[in-house]
XYZ file of C-alpha atoms in Angstrom:
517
model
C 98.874 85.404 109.488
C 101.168 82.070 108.488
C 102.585 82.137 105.022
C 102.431 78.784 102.987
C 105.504 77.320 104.211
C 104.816 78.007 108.266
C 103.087 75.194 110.051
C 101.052 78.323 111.702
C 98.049 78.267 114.171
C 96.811 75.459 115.022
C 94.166 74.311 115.877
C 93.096 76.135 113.369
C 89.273 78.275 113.440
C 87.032 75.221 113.431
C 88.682 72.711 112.894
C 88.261 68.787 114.122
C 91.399 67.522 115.925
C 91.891 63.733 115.073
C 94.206 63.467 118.468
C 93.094 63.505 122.078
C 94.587 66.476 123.355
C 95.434 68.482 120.089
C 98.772 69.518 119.217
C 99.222 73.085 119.685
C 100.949 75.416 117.469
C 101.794 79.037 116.876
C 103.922 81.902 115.524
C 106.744 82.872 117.808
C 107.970 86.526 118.025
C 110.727 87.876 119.223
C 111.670 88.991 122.852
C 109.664 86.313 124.140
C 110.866 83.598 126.253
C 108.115 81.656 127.803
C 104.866 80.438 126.438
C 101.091 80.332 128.427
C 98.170 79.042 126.668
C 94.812 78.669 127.954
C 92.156 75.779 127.015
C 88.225 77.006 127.947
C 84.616 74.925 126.870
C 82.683 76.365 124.553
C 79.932 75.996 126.953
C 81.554 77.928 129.623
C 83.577 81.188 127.809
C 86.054 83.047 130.469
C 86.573 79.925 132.838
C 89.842 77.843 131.704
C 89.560 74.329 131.904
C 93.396 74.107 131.260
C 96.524 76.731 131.857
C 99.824 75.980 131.076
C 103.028 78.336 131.779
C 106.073 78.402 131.232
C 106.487 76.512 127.844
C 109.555 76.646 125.798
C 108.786 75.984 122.112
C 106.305 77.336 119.713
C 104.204 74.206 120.299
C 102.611 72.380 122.561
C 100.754 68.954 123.744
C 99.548 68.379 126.696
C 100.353 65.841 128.877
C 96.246 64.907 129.608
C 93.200 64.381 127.456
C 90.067 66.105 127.298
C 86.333 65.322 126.799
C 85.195 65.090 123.352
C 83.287 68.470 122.841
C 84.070 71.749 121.396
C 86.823 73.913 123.114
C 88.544 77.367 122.305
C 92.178 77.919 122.586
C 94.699 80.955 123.117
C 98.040 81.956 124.265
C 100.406 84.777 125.318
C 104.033 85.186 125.246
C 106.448 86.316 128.505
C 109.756 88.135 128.102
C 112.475 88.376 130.239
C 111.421 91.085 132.599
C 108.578 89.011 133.175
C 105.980 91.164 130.882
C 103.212 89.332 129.032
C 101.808 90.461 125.790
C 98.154 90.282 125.089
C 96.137 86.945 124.280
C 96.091 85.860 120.973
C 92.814 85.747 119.241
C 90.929 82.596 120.596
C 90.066 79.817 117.744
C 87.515 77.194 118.286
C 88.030 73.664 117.207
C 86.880 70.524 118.101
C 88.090 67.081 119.779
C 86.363 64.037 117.549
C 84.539 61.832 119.368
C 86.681 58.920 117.733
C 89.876 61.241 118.261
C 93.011 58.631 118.897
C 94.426 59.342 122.910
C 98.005 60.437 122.413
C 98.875 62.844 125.354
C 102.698 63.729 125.610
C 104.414 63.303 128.676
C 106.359 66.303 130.242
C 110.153 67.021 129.566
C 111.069 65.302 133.092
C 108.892 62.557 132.884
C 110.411 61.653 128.961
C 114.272 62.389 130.223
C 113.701 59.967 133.317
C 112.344 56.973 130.961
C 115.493 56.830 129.573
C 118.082 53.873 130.769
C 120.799 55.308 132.853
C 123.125 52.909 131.119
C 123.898 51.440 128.096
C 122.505 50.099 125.479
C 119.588 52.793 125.032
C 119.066 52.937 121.066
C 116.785 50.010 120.339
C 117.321 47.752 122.967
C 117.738 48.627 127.274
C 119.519 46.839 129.244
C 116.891 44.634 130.715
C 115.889 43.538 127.315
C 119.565 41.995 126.289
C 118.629 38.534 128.092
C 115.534 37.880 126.135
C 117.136 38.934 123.064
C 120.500 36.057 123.699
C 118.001 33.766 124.533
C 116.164 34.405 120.871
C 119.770 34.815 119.223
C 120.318 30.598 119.927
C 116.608 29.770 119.429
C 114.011 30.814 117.568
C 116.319 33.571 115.761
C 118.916 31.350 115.394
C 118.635 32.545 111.402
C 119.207 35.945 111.795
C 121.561 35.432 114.630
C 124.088 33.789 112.295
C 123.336 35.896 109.321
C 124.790 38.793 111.963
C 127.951 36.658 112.964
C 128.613 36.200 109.415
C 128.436 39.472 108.620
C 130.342 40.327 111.329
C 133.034 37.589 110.097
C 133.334 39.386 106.588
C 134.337 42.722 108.962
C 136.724 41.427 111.024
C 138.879 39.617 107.779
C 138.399 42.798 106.083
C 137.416 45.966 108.500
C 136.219 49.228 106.824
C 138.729 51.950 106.525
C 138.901 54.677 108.565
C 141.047 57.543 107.484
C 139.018 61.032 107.304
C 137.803 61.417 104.002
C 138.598 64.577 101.795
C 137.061 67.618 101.207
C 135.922 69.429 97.955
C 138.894 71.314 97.746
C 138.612 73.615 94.759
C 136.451 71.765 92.268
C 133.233 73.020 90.502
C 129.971 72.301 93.270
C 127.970 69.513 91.747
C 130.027 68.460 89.011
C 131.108 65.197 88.847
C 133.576 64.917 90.866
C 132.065 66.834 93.586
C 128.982 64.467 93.198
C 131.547 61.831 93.925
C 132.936 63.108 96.713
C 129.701 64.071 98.514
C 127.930 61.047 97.640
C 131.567 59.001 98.319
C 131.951 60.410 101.775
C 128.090 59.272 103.127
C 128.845 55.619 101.776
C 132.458 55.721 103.359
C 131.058 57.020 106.780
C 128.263 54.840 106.536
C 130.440 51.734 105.829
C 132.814 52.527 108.590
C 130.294 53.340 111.765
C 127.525 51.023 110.656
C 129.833 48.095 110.308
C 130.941 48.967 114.158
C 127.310 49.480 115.060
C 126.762 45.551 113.563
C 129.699 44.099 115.293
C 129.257 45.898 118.844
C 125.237 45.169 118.584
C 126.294 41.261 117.654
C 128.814 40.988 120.574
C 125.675 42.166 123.025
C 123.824 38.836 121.996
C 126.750 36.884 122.886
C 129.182 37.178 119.650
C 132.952 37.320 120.059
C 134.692 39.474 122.117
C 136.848 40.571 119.568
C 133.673 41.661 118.090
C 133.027 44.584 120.276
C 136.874 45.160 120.345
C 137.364 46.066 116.644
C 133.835 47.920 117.185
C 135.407 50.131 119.647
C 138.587 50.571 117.331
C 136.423 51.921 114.617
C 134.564 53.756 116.334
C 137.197 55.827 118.261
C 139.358 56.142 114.759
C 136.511 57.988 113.360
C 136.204 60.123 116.732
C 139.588 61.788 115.313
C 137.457 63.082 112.184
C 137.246 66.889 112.446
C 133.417 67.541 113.273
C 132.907 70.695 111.232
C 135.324 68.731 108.556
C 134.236 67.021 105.179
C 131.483 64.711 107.839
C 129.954 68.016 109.117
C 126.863 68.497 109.135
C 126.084 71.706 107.845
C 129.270 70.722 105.642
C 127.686 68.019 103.775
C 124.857 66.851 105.813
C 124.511 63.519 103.353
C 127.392 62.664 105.522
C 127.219 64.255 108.681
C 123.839 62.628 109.229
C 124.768 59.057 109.234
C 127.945 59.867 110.819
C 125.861 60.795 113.838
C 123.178 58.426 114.316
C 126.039 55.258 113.364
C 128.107 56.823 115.584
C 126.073 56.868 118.516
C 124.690 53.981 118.013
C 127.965 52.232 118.205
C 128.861 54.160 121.487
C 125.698 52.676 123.030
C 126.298 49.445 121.993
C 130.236 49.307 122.983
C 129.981 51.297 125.821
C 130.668 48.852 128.495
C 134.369 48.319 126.674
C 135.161 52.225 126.596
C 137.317 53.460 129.352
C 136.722 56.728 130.499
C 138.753 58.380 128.908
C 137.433 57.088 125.313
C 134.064 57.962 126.405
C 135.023 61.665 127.321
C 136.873 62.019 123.639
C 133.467 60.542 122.146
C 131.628 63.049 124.265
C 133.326 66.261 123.059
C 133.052 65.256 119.550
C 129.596 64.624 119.677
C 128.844 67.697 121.367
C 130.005 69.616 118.636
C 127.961 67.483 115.792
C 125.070 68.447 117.604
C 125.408 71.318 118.752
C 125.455 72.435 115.187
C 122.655 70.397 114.206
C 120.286 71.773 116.837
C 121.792 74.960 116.036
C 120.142 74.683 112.455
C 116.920 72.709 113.388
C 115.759 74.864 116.041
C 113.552 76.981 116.134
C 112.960 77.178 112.719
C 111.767 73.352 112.232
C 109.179 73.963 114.635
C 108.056 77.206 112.660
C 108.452 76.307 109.138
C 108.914 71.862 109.186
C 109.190 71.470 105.556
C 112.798 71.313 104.536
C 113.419 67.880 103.173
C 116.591 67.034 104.785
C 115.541 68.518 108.006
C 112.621 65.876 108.590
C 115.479 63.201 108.859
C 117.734 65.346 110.906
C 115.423 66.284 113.765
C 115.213 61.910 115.178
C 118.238 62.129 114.376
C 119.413 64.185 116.351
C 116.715 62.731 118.773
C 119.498 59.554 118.812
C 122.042 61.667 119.650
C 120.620 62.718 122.690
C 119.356 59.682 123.641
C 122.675 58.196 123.258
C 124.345 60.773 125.339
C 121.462 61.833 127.652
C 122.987 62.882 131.212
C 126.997 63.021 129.650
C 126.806 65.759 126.986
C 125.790 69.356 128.101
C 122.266 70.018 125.600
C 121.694 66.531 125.426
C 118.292 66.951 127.226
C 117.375 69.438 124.945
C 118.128 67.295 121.462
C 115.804 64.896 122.977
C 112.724 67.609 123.916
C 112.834 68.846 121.249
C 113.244 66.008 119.058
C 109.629 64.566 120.829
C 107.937 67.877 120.450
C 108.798 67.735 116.696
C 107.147 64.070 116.355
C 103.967 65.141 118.647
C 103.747 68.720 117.174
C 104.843 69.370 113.526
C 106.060 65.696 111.843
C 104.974 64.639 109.692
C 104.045 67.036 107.265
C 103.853 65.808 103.657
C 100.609 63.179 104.623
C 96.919 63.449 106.170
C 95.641 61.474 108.823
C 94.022 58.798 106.257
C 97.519 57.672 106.053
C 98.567 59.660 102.532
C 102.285 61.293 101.486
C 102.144 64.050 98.975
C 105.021 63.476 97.839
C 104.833 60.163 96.319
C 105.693 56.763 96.797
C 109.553 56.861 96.092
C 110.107 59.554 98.777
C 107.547 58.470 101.552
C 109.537 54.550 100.781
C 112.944 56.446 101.203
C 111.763 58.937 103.828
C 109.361 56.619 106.004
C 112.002 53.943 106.531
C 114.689 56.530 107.961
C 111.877 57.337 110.457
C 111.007 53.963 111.545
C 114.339 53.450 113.233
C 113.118 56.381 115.449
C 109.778 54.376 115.835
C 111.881 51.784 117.339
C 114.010 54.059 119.100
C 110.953 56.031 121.233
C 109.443 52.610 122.316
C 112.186 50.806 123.810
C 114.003 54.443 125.314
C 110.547 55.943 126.306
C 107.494 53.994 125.672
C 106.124 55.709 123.277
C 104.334 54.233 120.308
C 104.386 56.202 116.663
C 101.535 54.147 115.717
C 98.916 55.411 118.195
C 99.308 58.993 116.137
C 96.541 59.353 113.371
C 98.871 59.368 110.313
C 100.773 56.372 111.326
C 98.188 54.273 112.494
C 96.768 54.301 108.747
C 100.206 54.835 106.891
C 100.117 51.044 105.298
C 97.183 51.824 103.360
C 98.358 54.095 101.660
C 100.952 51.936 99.374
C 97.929 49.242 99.746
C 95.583 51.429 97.889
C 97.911 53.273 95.726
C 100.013 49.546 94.569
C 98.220 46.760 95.002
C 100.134 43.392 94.639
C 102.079 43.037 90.747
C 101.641 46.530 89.934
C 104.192 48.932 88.586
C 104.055 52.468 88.563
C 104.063 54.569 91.968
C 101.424 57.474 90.929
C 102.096 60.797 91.134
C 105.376 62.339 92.780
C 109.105 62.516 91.999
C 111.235 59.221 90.944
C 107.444 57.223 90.521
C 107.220 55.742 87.539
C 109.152 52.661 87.142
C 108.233 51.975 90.926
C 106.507 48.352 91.991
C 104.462 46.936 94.640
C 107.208 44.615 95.288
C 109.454 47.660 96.464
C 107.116 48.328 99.210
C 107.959 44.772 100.894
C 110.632 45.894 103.244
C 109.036 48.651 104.308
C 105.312 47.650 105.010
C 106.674 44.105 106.586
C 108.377 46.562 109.616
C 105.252 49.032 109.694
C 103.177 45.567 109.908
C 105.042 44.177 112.916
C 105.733 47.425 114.204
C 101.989 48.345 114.096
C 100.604 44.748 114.977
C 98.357 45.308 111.677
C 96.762 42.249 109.570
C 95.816 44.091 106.103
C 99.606 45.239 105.578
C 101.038 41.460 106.847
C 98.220 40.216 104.134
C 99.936 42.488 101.923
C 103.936 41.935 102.270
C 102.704 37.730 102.012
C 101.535 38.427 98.430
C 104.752 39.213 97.250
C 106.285 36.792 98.775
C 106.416 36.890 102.720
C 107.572 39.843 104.936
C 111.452 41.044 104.004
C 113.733 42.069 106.760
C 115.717 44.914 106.568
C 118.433 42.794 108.170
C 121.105 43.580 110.170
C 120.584 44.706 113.914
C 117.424 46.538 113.364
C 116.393 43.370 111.302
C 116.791 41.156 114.447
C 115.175 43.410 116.326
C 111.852 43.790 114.348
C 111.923 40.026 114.409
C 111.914 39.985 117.844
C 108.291 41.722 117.587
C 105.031 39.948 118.227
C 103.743 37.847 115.239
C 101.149 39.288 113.108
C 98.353 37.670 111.704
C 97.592 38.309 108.322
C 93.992 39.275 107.203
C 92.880 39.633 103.349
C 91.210 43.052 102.482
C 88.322 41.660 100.995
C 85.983 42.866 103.721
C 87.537 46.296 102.962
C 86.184 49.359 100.873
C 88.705 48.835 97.120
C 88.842 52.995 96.940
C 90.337 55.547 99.532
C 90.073 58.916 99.806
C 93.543 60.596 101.155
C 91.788 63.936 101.810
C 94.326 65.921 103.325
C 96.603 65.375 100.678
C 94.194 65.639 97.570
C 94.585 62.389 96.271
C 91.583 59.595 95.531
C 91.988 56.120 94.624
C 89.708 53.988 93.042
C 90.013 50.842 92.569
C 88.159 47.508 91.421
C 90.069 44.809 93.440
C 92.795 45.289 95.540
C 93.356 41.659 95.713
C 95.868 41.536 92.589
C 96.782 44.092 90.405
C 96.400 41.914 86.753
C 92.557 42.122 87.761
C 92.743 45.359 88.833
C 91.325 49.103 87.141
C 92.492 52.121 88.889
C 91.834 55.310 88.764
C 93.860 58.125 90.483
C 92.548 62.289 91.165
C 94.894 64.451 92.164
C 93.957 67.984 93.320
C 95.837 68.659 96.112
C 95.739 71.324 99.049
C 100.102 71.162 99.031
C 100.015 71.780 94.917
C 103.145 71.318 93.514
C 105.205 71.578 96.548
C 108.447 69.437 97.561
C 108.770 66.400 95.698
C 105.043 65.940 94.493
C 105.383 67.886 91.245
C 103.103 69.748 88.865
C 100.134 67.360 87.755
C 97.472 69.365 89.535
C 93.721 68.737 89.018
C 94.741 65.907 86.568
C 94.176 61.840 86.609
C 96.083 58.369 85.859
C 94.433 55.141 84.754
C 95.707 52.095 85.197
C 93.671 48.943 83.576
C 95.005 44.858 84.086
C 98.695 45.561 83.869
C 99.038 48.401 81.425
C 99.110 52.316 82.283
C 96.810 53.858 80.124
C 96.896 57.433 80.766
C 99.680 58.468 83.151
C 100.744 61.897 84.781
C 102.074 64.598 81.874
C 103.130 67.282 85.007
């Protein structure tokens, strides 16, 4: 049986998969190295309709759909000597007739999307004229708003020396809190700053744009790997160092010489070999550490980046996608709700939406046809309606305000191509871009059309994560009395805190009863 924090069997006994095929998921054991699993009709027991062999992970999508109908499921493990252990127990479930088509396309078949050469993260290389066409036209705006930024760099470019190590202080006092916080804003200043100028330079910016890029970038290539920016060292900077860093490798690669490109190699083999090293298998067994559902996309960027020039590459990016199709995310239901609140599904959402971007333009694949993300903007819709304050239940909530959920909801609107959550950004004021690169690119999405929620329902039910909320208008919160349940199938777990089986109201402005967990 799964403990509380495995992801376990699933489909589980009877249950109702929401996705066209299902997402597959077991415990491993040891010895084995090879997966089968077998897919049969309820109508027809003993005949498979579906065998699969040879599977690495845990987990496991299939790269076709099924009829809607009721199905039973099992698999069987293979050592090394080519022995298989029994099947497991078969479970029934059941596809939904209204279950959204999200089939996941084979390890070759993902690999081979990717460009061969650079850029990859974002943007391809066929894409680059369209975008220089939009940079002195219709995104003139942003265009400049880059250059400018990228003017501020060049007078005054970040620096680049390694930064220190805790030495022999106290963990977590002060000055270690300064140091670990002081070396993810240094690293972050340094590599994103390169990312901005090399990404600038592709839409036509100054050469000596992509030339201080590459100067930053290959300084910070001399920073020890398993040093003060390791990962498993202080992985508040060894994350950032490694998606910035590739991202400015992509973008500047046509100016490395081969030799730069080999140094950038070997270092980044190292970061992620280590990161891989931690993630996996264990994220695909037990997916709730909070700092490892931003490290698996990225080190998903990391092997897109260097896909085909680092050794394990390949396998960052497999297992990076089987992650996303099989056991992210894991805080949230498919009615588009986060357990954990709305401070860390802002903080934690917006990471991932760079790997949104990231798996549509490298391998056409689109978060937003998966259950949970195609309803995610309701959730801040429902839970903050426009003018309100207070985020509901969860860690860091209660001085939070609709107007903090701009940024995010105007990229999950474009990104998405949905109405309600345009209607909703435009009430506080018009969509916000995040700016920078990623800013230009999101504005170089389809426009959406807002729609009001009026013809919607003013109360949701998140069921998976426990959470009701009832409403009288959703139109403004000044007119507005909510109520919110909370009794919640993840209890206190993570970041959504004791306040089980209890209630907030909010009435015209004014929070009336609030949490007490």
């Amino acid at each position: 049986a799964a403990t509380s924090s495995e992801w376990g069997y699933r489909p589980a006994e009877g249950a109702v998969s929401a996705v066209n095929p299902p997402n597959f998921s077991w415990l491993p054991q040891k010895g084995i190295v090879a997966w089968e699993i077998a897919l049969e009709h309820e109508s027809k027991p003993g005949e498979a309709i579906y065998h699969k062999s040879g599977i690495r992970y845990n987990v496991f999508t299939p790269p076709q759909t099924f009829p809607q109908g009721k199905f039973r499921w099992a698999y069987r493990g293979v050592d090394a000597s080519g022995n298989t252990t029994n099947w497991s127990t078969p479970r029934l479930f059941e596809i939904a007739e209204n279950a959204r088509e999200m089939p996941m396309p084979d390890r070759e078949e993902l690999l081979a999307r990717i460009p061969k050469s650079h850029p990859r993260l974002f943007v391809r290389p066929e894409e680059l004229p369209r975008l220089r066409e939009l940079a002195q036209g219709d995104m003139k705006k942003e265009y400049d708003e880059l250059v400018a930024r990228c003017e501020k760099l060049m007078k005054n470019p970040p620096p680049t020396a390694e930064p220190p190590k805790y030495g022999d202080i106290s963990t977590k006092s002060e000055e270690w809190r300064a140091i670990w916080w002081g070396n993810r804003t240094y690293t972050i200043d340094a590599l994103n700053g390169a990312a901005t100028l090399a990404f600038t330079r592709l839409l036509g910016g100054k050469e000596e744009y992509g030339q201080m890029a590459r100067k930053i970038l290959m300084e910070c290539a001399e920073w020890d790997p398993k040093g003060a920016t390791g990962y498993r060292y202080n992985d508040e900077a060894g994350m950032p160092y490694a998606y910035y860093f590739s991202r400015t490798y992509s973008f500047v690669n046509d100016l490395l010489t081969e030799e730069e490109k080999e140094k950038c190699r070997k270092m980044m083999k190292i970061r992620g070999d280590e990161m891989y090293a931690h993630l996996y298998p264990r994220h695909l067994v037990s997916p709730y550490a909070s700092h490892s559902n931003r490290a698996w996309h990225f080190l998903g960027e990391i092997g897109i980046a260097f896909q085909g020039e680092v050794e394990g590459a390949d396998d960052w990016v497999d297992f990076a996608m089987n992650v996303f199709y099989n056991t992210y995310p894991v805080w949230c239901d498919d009615q588009g709700g986060w357990h954990e609140g709305n401070s860390y599904w802002n903080s934690y959402i917006a990471r991932f939406t760079w790997w949104a971007d990231i798996m549509r333009s490298a391998m056409g694949i689109n978060a937003f046809d998966k259950p949970y993300f195609s309803q995610i903007g309701y959730y801040p819709m429902y839970l903050m309606p426009p003018g309100k304050v207070g985020g509901g239940f969860g860690d860091l909530n209660g001085d939070k305000t609709s107007s903090g959920n701009v940024t995010l909801v105007s990229g999950l609107a474009a990104q998405a191509g949905n109405p309600y959550w345009q209607w909703y950004v435009e009430q506080m004021g018009g969509p916000r871009s995040e700016g920078g690169y990623i800013g230009f690119i999101r504005g170089a999405l389809p426009t959406v059309e807002a729609k009001s929620p009026a013809d919607l329902p003013t109360s949701r039910l998140f069921a998976g994560i426990g959470q009701a909320y009832l409403n009288s208008t959703l139109l403004d919160a000044d007119d507005d009395v909510q109520i919110v349940f909370k009794s919640s199938p993840f209890g206190s777990q993570s970041h959504g805190y004791e306040s089980q089986n209890s209630m907030l109201l909010w009435a015209y402005g004014e929070r009336l009863l609030i949490r007490t967990g």
